Amino acid sequence: MAETALYLIPVQLSDGDLSCVLPASNIALVNEIKYFIVENVRSARRFLKKCNRDIDIDSLTFYELNRHTDPRAVSGYLAPLEAGNAMGVISEAGCPAIADPGADVVAIAQRKGLRVKPLVGPSSVLMGLMGSGFNGQSFAFLGYLPIEAGQRARKLKEMERRILKEDQTQIFIETPYRNNSLLAELARVLPASLKLCVATDITGPAERIVTRPVKEWARHQVDLNKVPTIFLLYK
C-alpha cells in the first residue's frame, strides 16, 4: 500500500518497454495512487495505461501543472495529500522537478512539512553526463540557451569561462527543431580547445552519446531535427 507521500514518478525518455528503464516497484506503486499532479494530462494518462492497461483512468484525479497554471492554484493541489492520500507527480519525460514545473509543487510540499519521496528513474541530464566522459564532480545544467543572438553569445562566453576557470561541465538543451542549427553554431563559434558531447534518444532504440572536439562536429553529417537531444561542453 502506498504510504502518504508526494511521490515523484519518473517517465521514460523514449518509447519502448517500460521494464527496461523503470523498476517494477515504480509500476506497482503507480497502481495504488489515485491523485496525480501532471505536466500534461493526456501524456500522463498514456503513461499510466502503459504501466497497467487495465487501470481505471476515469477513477483518477489529475491536476495539471505547467506554464499555463495559475500559481495561486498550485498550493491547493496538495489537498488530497494533506488529507492523508498518496499523490504522484508526473513530468512529460524523465524525472519530475528536474527542469520541470513539478519543482514548484515540491517546494510547497517541503514548506508544509509534507513527505516527498523521489523514485528511481531515467534523467537525461545525469545519463548524458555519465556517458560524456566529462567532469561529473562539478557541473551545471543551464536548460535552454537564450534565443536572442547577443544574449546567446554572452551565455556561450560565460560557459567557456566556467569550463576553463572552474573546471565545470556545462549541460544544456534546445527546442528539438532547432537542434541542427545549434550544433552548427557551436561548431562555428566555440574554441577548438573545447569538447562537445551530443547525447540523443537516451534509453531509446537509437540512443547515441558521442564526444568529439568542437570543430570536428562540423565535419560530421548528423541530423538532430526533432530528436530528443542534450548537449554537454567541457575541455
mmCIF file of C-alpha atoms in Angstrom:
data_model
loop_
_atom_site.group_PDB
_atom_site.id
_atom_site.type_symbol
_atom_site.label_atom_id
_atom_site.label_comp_id
_atom_site.label_asym_id
_atom_site.label_seq_id
_atom_site.Cartn_x
_atom_site.Cartn_y
_atom_site.Cartn_z
ATOM 1 C CA MET A 1 0.000 0.000 0.000
ATOM 2 C CA ALA A 2 1.334 3.420 -0.949
ATOM 3 C CA GLU A 3 2.259 5.477 2.105
ATOM 4 C CA THR A 4 1.098 9.067 2.476
ATOM 5 C CA ALA A 5 3.698 10.980 0.472
ATOM 6 C CA LEU A 6 4.220 13.045 -2.648
ATOM 7 C CA TYR A 7 5.821 10.517 -4.993
ATOM 8 C CA LEU A 8 7.987 11.903 -7.817
ATOM 9 C CA ILE A 9 7.398 9.364 -10.577
ATOM 10 C CA PRO A 10 9.906 9.269 -13.469
ATOM 11 C CA VAL A 11 8.669 8.650 -17.005
ATOM 12 C CA GLN A 12 10.587 7.007 -19.832
ATOM 13 C CA LEU A 13 12.622 9.369 -22.036
ATOM 14 C CA SER A 14 11.842 7.447 -25.215
ATOM 15 C CA ASP A 15 9.252 4.984 -26.445
ATOM 16 C CA GLY A 16 9.927 1.386 -25.559
ATOM 17 C CA ASP A 17 9.468 -1.253 -22.915
ATOM 18 C CA LEU A 18 8.900 0.376 -19.519
ATOM 19 C CA SER A 19 10.531 -2.563 -17.738
ATOM 20 C CA CYS A 20 13.864 -1.668 -19.358
ATOM 21 C CA VAL A 21 14.030 1.775 -17.726
ATOM 22 C CA LEU A 22 11.722 1.747 -14.684
ATOM 23 C CA PRO A 23 11.835 -0.570 -11.652
ATOM 24 C CA ALA A 24 8.877 -2.927 -11.223
ATOM 25 C CA SER A 25 8.266 -1.318 -7.826
ATOM 26 C CA ASN A 26 7.542 2.024 -9.526
ATOM 27 C CA ILE A 27 4.939 0.464 -11.795
ATOM 28 C CA ALA A 28 3.306 -1.377 -8.885
ATOM 29 C CA LEU A 29 3.175 1.810 -6.813
ATOM 30 C CA VAL A 30 1.544 3.794 -9.601
ATOM 31 C CA ASN A 31 -1.439 1.429 -9.459
ATOM 32 C CA GLU A 32 -2.068 2.414 -5.821
ATOM 33 C CA ILE A 33 -2.165 6.195 -6.334
ATOM 34 C CA LYS A 34 -5.432 7.956 -7.162
ATOM 35 C CA TYR A 35 -4.292 11.594 -7.266
ATOM 36 C CA PHE A 36 -1.706 12.937 -9.728
ATOM 37 C CA ILE A 37 -0.118 16.314 -10.436
ATOM 38 C CA VAL A 38 0.973 16.215 -14.084
ATOM 39 C CA GLU A 39 2.571 18.420 -16.688
ATOM 40 C CA ASN A 40 0.157 17.189 -19.362
ATOM 41 C CA VAL A 41 -2.970 15.147 -18.635
ATOM 42 C CA ARG A 42 -3.052 13.374 -21.979
ATOM 43 C CA SER A 43 0.541 12.116 -21.848
ATOM 44 C CA ALA A 44 0.161 11.214 -18.151
ATOM 45 C CA ARG A 45 -2.898 9.093 -18.915
ATOM 46 C CA ARG A 46 -0.972 7.407 -21.714
ATOM 47 C CA PHE A 47 1.925 6.639 -19.346
ATOM 48 C CA LEU A 48 -0.397 5.192 -16.712
ATOM 49 C CA LYS A 49 -2.024 2.961 -19.328
ATOM 50 C CA LYS A 50 1.445 1.667 -20.213
ATOM 51 C CA CYS A 51 2.004 0.843 -16.566
ATOM 52 C CA ASN A 52 -1.296 -1.021 -16.399
ATOM 53 C CA ARG A 53 -3.551 -1.322 -19.422
ATOM 54 C CA ASP A 54 -6.453 -2.297 -17.129
ATOM 55 C CA ILE A 55 -6.159 0.779 -14.921
ATOM 56 C CA ASP A 56 -9.424 2.684 -14.399
ATOM 57 C CA ILE A 57 -8.296 6.062 -15.680
ATOM 58 C CA ASP A 58 -11.676 7.677 -15.046
ATOM 59 C CA SER A 59 -11.379 6.960 -11.318
ATOM 60 C CA LEU A 60 -8.217 9.047 -11.051
ATOM 61 C CA THR A 61 -7.917 12.759 -10.322
ATOM 62 C CA PHE A 62 -5.459 14.898 -12.293
ATOM 63 C CA TYR A 63 -4.172 18.386 -11.517
ATOM 64 C CA GLU A 64 -2.337 19.980 -14.441
ATOM 65 C CA LEU A 65 0.824 21.940 -13.623
ATOM 66 C CA ASN A 66 2.586 23.723 -16.479
ATOM 67 C CA ARG A 67 3.364 27.251 -17.670
ATOM 68 C CA HIS A 68 -0.350 27.946 -18.107
ATOM 69 C CA THR A 69 -1.234 27.096 -14.492
ATOM 70 C CA ASP A 70 -2.246 29.929 -12.169
ATOM 71 C CA PRO A 71 0.449 29.919 -9.439
ATOM 72 C CA ARG A 72 -2.223 30.716 -6.843
ATOM 73 C CA ALA A 73 -3.906 27.364 -7.556
ATOM 74 C CA VAL A 74 -0.856 25.153 -7.041
ATOM 75 C CA SER A 75 -0.913 25.025 -3.248
ATOM 76 C CA GLY A 76 -4.480 23.675 -3.358
ATOM 77 C CA TYR A 77 -3.325 20.738 -5.472
ATOM 78 C CA LEU A 78 -1.872 19.168 -2.322
ATOM 79 C CA ALA A 79 -5.221 18.972 -0.510
ATOM 80 C CA PRO A 80 -5.539 15.180 -1.065
ATOM 81 C CA LEU A 81 -2.043 14.677 0.369
ATOM 82 C CA GLU A 82 -2.848 16.808 3.401
ATOM 83 C CA ALA A 83 -5.963 14.650 3.862
ATOM 84 C CA GLY A 84 -3.808 11.514 4.075
ATOM 85 C CA ASN A 85 -3.775 10.307 0.462
ATOM 86 C CA ALA A 86 -0.714 9.380 -1.579
ATOM 87 C CA MET A 87 -0.101 11.651 -4.564
ATOM 88 C CA GLY A 88 2.126 11.321 -7.618
ATOM 89 C CA VAL A 89 3.919 13.927 -9.735
ATOM 90 C CA ILE A 90 4.448 13.025 -13.399
ATOM 91 C CA SER A 91 6.519 15.043 -15.883
ATOM 92 C CA GLU A 92 6.343 14.869 -19.681
ATOM 93 C CA ALA A 93 9.562 12.833 -19.708
ATOM 94 C CA GLY A 94 12.319 11.890 -17.303
ATOM 95 C CA CYS A 95 12.420 12.882 -13.639
ATOM 96 C CA PRO A 96 9.856 15.305 -12.171
ATOM 97 C CA ALA A 97 11.127 18.598 -10.764
ATOM 98 C CA ILE A 98 14.344 18.499 -12.851
ATOM 99 C CA ALA A 99 13.958 21.311 -15.403
ATOM 100 C CA ASP A 100 10.268 20.770 -14.826
ATOM 101 C CA PRO A 101 7.374 22.755 -13.283
ATOM 102 C CA GLY A 102 6.873 19.950 -10.759
ATOM 103 C CA ALA A 103 9.587 21.652 -8.702
ATOM 104 C CA ASP A 104 7.031 24.300 -7.714
ATOM 105 C CA VAL A 105 4.683 21.857 -6.005
ATOM 106 C CA VAL A 106 7.608 20.011 -4.378
ATOM 107 C CA ALA A 107 8.739 23.329 -2.859
ATOM 108 C CA ILE A 108 5.253 23.890 -1.444
ATOM 109 C CA ALA A 109 5.166 20.360 -0.005
ATOM 110 C CA GLN A 110 8.513 20.967 1.681
ATOM 111 C CA ARG A 111 7.322 24.250 3.184
ATOM 112 C CA LYS A 112 4.243 22.497 4.544
ATOM 113 C CA GLY A 113 6.314 19.706 6.072
ATOM 114 C CA LEU A 114 4.768 17.040 3.837
ATOM 115 C CA ARG A 115 6.734 13.921 2.947
ATOM 116 C CA VAL A 116 8.342 13.938 -0.515
ATOM 117 C CA LYS A 117 9.604 10.677 -2.000
ATOM 118 C CA PRO A 118 11.564 10.688 -5.308
ATOM 119 C CA LEU A 119 11.555 7.375 -7.185
ATOM 120 C CA VAL A 120 14.353 5.865 -9.265
ATOM 121 C CA GLY A 121 14.216 6.552 -12.989
ATOM 122 C CA PRO A 122 15.976 7.973 -16.063
ATOM 123 C CA SER A 123 17.358 11.521 -16.154
ATOM 124 C CA SER A 124 18.742 12.758 -19.465
ATOM 125 C CA VAL A 125 20.939 15.255 -17.593
ATOM 126 C CA LEU A 126 22.674 12.624 -15.469
ATOM 127 C CA MET A 127 22.753 9.887 -18.113
ATOM 128 C CA GLY A 128 24.205 12.261 -20.692
ATOM 129 C CA LEU A 129 26.849 13.345 -18.176
ATOM 130 C CA MET A 130 27.633 9.728 -17.276
ATOM 131 C CA GLY A 131 28.244 8.867 -20.936
ATOM 132 C CA SER A 132 30.166 12.004 -21.891
ATOM 133 C CA GLY A 133 33.488 11.411 -20.161
ATOM 134 C CA PHE A 134 33.278 14.931 -18.724
ATOM 135 C CA ASN A 135 33.669 16.183 -15.161
ATOM 136 C CA GLY A 136 30.904 14.657 -13.050
ATOM 137 C CA GLN A 137 32.191 16.286 -9.855
ATOM 138 C CA SER A 138 31.275 19.828 -10.882
ATOM 139 C CA PHE A 139 28.615 20.511 -13.498
ATOM 140 C CA ALA A 140 25.747 22.890 -14.258
ATOM 141 C CA PHE A 141 22.514 22.279 -16.138
ATOM 142 C CA LEU A 142 21.508 25.528 -17.851
ATOM 143 C CA GLY A 143 18.279 24.496 -19.560
ATOM 144 C CA TYR A 144 17.625 26.368 -22.811
ATOM 145 C CA LEU A 145 20.137 28.873 -24.150
ATOM 146 C CA PRO A 146 18.849 32.388 -24.947
ATOM 147 C CA ILE A 147 17.317 32.801 -28.396
ATOM 148 C CA GLU A 148 18.463 36.402 -28.921
ATOM 149 C CA ALA A 149 21.876 36.397 -30.636
ATOM 150 C CA GLY A 150 23.656 38.812 -28.307
ATOM 151 C CA GLN A 151 22.431 37.132 -25.128
ATOM 152 C CA ARG A 152 23.270 33.736 -26.574
ATOM 153 C CA ALA A 153 26.823 34.815 -27.406
ATOM 154 C CA ARG A 154 27.300 36.125 -23.858
ATOM 155 C CA LYS A 155 25.971 32.882 -22.404
ATOM 156 C CA LEU A 156 28.394 30.828 -24.520
ATOM 157 C CA LYS A 157 31.276 33.016 -23.341
ATOM 158 C CA GLU A 158 30.190 32.564 -19.735
ATOM 159 C CA MET A 159 30.034 28.779 -20.247
ATOM 160 C CA GLU A 160 33.518 28.810 -21.761
ATOM 161 C CA ARG A 161 34.817 30.745 -18.748
ATOM 162 C CA ARG A 162 33.279 28.308 -16.283
ATOM 163 C CA ILE A 163 34.771 25.349 -18.125
ATOM 164 C CA LEU A 164 38.280 26.800 -18.269
ATOM 165 C CA LYS A 165 38.396 28.635 -14.915
ATOM 166 C CA GLU A 166 36.133 26.499 -12.719
ATOM 167 C CA ASP A 167 36.607 23.091 -14.364
ATOM 168 C CA GLN A 168 32.828 22.775 -14.641
ATOM 169 C CA THR A 169 30.900 20.752 -17.229
ATOM 170 C CA GLN A 170 28.139 22.776 -18.937
ATOM 171 C CA ILE A 171 24.908 20.991 -19.900
ATOM 172 C CA PHE A 172 22.055 22.464 -21.945
ATOM 173 C CA ILE A 173 19.201 21.684 -24.323
ATOM 174 C CA GLU A 174 17.465 23.224 -27.302
ATOM 175 C CA THR A 175 13.986 23.068 -28.799
ATOM 176 C CA PRO A 176 14.230 19.856 -30.903
ATOM 177 C CA TYR A 177 13.509 21.522 -34.256
ATOM 178 C CA ARG A 178 16.447 23.907 -33.643
ATOM 179 C CA ASN A 179 18.971 21.193 -32.708
ATOM 180 C CA ASN A 180 20.719 21.213 -36.085
ATOM 181 C CA SER A 181 21.183 24.975 -36.165
ATOM 182 C CA LEU A 182 22.508 24.956 -32.602
ATOM 183 C CA LEU A 183 25.035 22.225 -33.386
ATOM 184 C CA ALA A 184 26.242 24.153 -36.436
ATOM 185 C CA GLU A 185 26.566 27.334 -34.360
ATOM 186 C CA LEU A 186 28.528 25.606 -31.601
ATOM 187 C CA ALA A 187 30.938 24.098 -34.114
ATOM 188 C CA ARG A 188 31.391 27.518 -35.734
ATOM 189 C CA VAL A 189 31.844 29.838 -32.748
ATOM 190 C CA LEU A 190 33.319 27.828 -29.878
ATOM 191 C CA PRO A 191 37.092 27.495 -29.412
ATOM 192 C CA ALA A 192 38.839 24.365 -30.628
ATOM 193 C CA SER A 193 40.067 23.690 -27.088
ATOM 194 C CA LEU A 194 36.613 22.562 -26.016
ATOM 195 C CA LYS A 195 34.870 19.213 -26.446
ATOM 196 C CA LEU A 196 31.185 18.732 -27.182
ATOM 197 C CA CYS A 197 29.110 15.693 -26.289
ATOM 198 C CA VAL A 198 25.839 15.204 -28.159
ATOM 199 C CA ALA A 199 23.513 12.688 -26.494
ATOM 200 C CA THR A 200 20.383 11.685 -28.409
ATOM 201 C CA ASP A 201 17.400 9.396 -27.777
ATOM 202 C CA ILE A 202 18.748 8.350 -24.365
ATOM 203 C CA THR A 203 17.384 4.902 -23.351
ATOM 204 C CA GLY A 204 15.703 4.666 -26.764
ATOM 205 C CA PRO A 205 16.429 2.337 -29.693
ATOM 206 C CA ALA A 206 18.506 4.986 -31.493
ATOM 207 C CA GLU A 207 20.492 6.082 -28.427
ATOM 208 C CA ARG A 208 23.785 7.738 -29.341
ATOM 209 C CA ILE A 209 26.174 9.504 -26.951
ATOM 210 C CA VAL A 210 29.227 10.849 -28.778
ATOM 211 C CA THR A 211 32.003 13.178 -27.547
ATOM 212 C CA ARG A 212 34.268 14.975 -30.035
ATOM 213 C CA PRO A 213 36.355 18.165 -30.179
ATOM 214 C CA VAL A 214 34.005 21.015 -31.075
ATOM 215 C CA LYS A 215 35.488 21.649 -34.515
ATOM 216 C CA GLU A 216 35.147 18.010 -35.557
ATOM 217 C CA TRP A 217 31.378 18.205 -35.369
ATOM 218 C CA ALA A 218 31.388 20.452 -38.444
ATOM 219 C CA ARG A 219 32.804 17.554 -40.491
ATOM 220 C CA HIS A 220 30.145 15.030 -39.463
ATOM 221 C CA GLN A 221 26.708 14.868 -41.021
ATOM 222 C CA VAL A 222 24.348 14.436 -38.068
ATOM 223 C CA ASP A 223 20.617 15.057 -38.316
ATOM 224 C CA LEU A 224 19.222 16.021 -34.908
ATOM 225 C CA ASN A 225 16.000 17.555 -36.188
ATOM 226 C CA LYS A 226 13.173 16.798 -33.729
ATOM 227 C CA VAL A 227 15.323 14.190 -31.952
ATOM 228 C CA PRO A 228 15.438 14.427 -28.116
ATOM 229 C CA THR A 229 18.976 15.724 -27.527
ATOM 230 C CA ILE A 230 21.099 17.036 -24.694
ATOM 231 C CA PHE A 231 24.372 18.923 -25.240
ATOM 232 C CA LEU A 232 27.393 18.919 -22.923
ATOM 233 C CA LEU A 233 30.545 21.058 -23.095
ATOM 234 C CA TYR A 234 33.893 20.558 -21.386
ATOM 235 C CA LYS A 235 37.590 20.780 -22.094
#
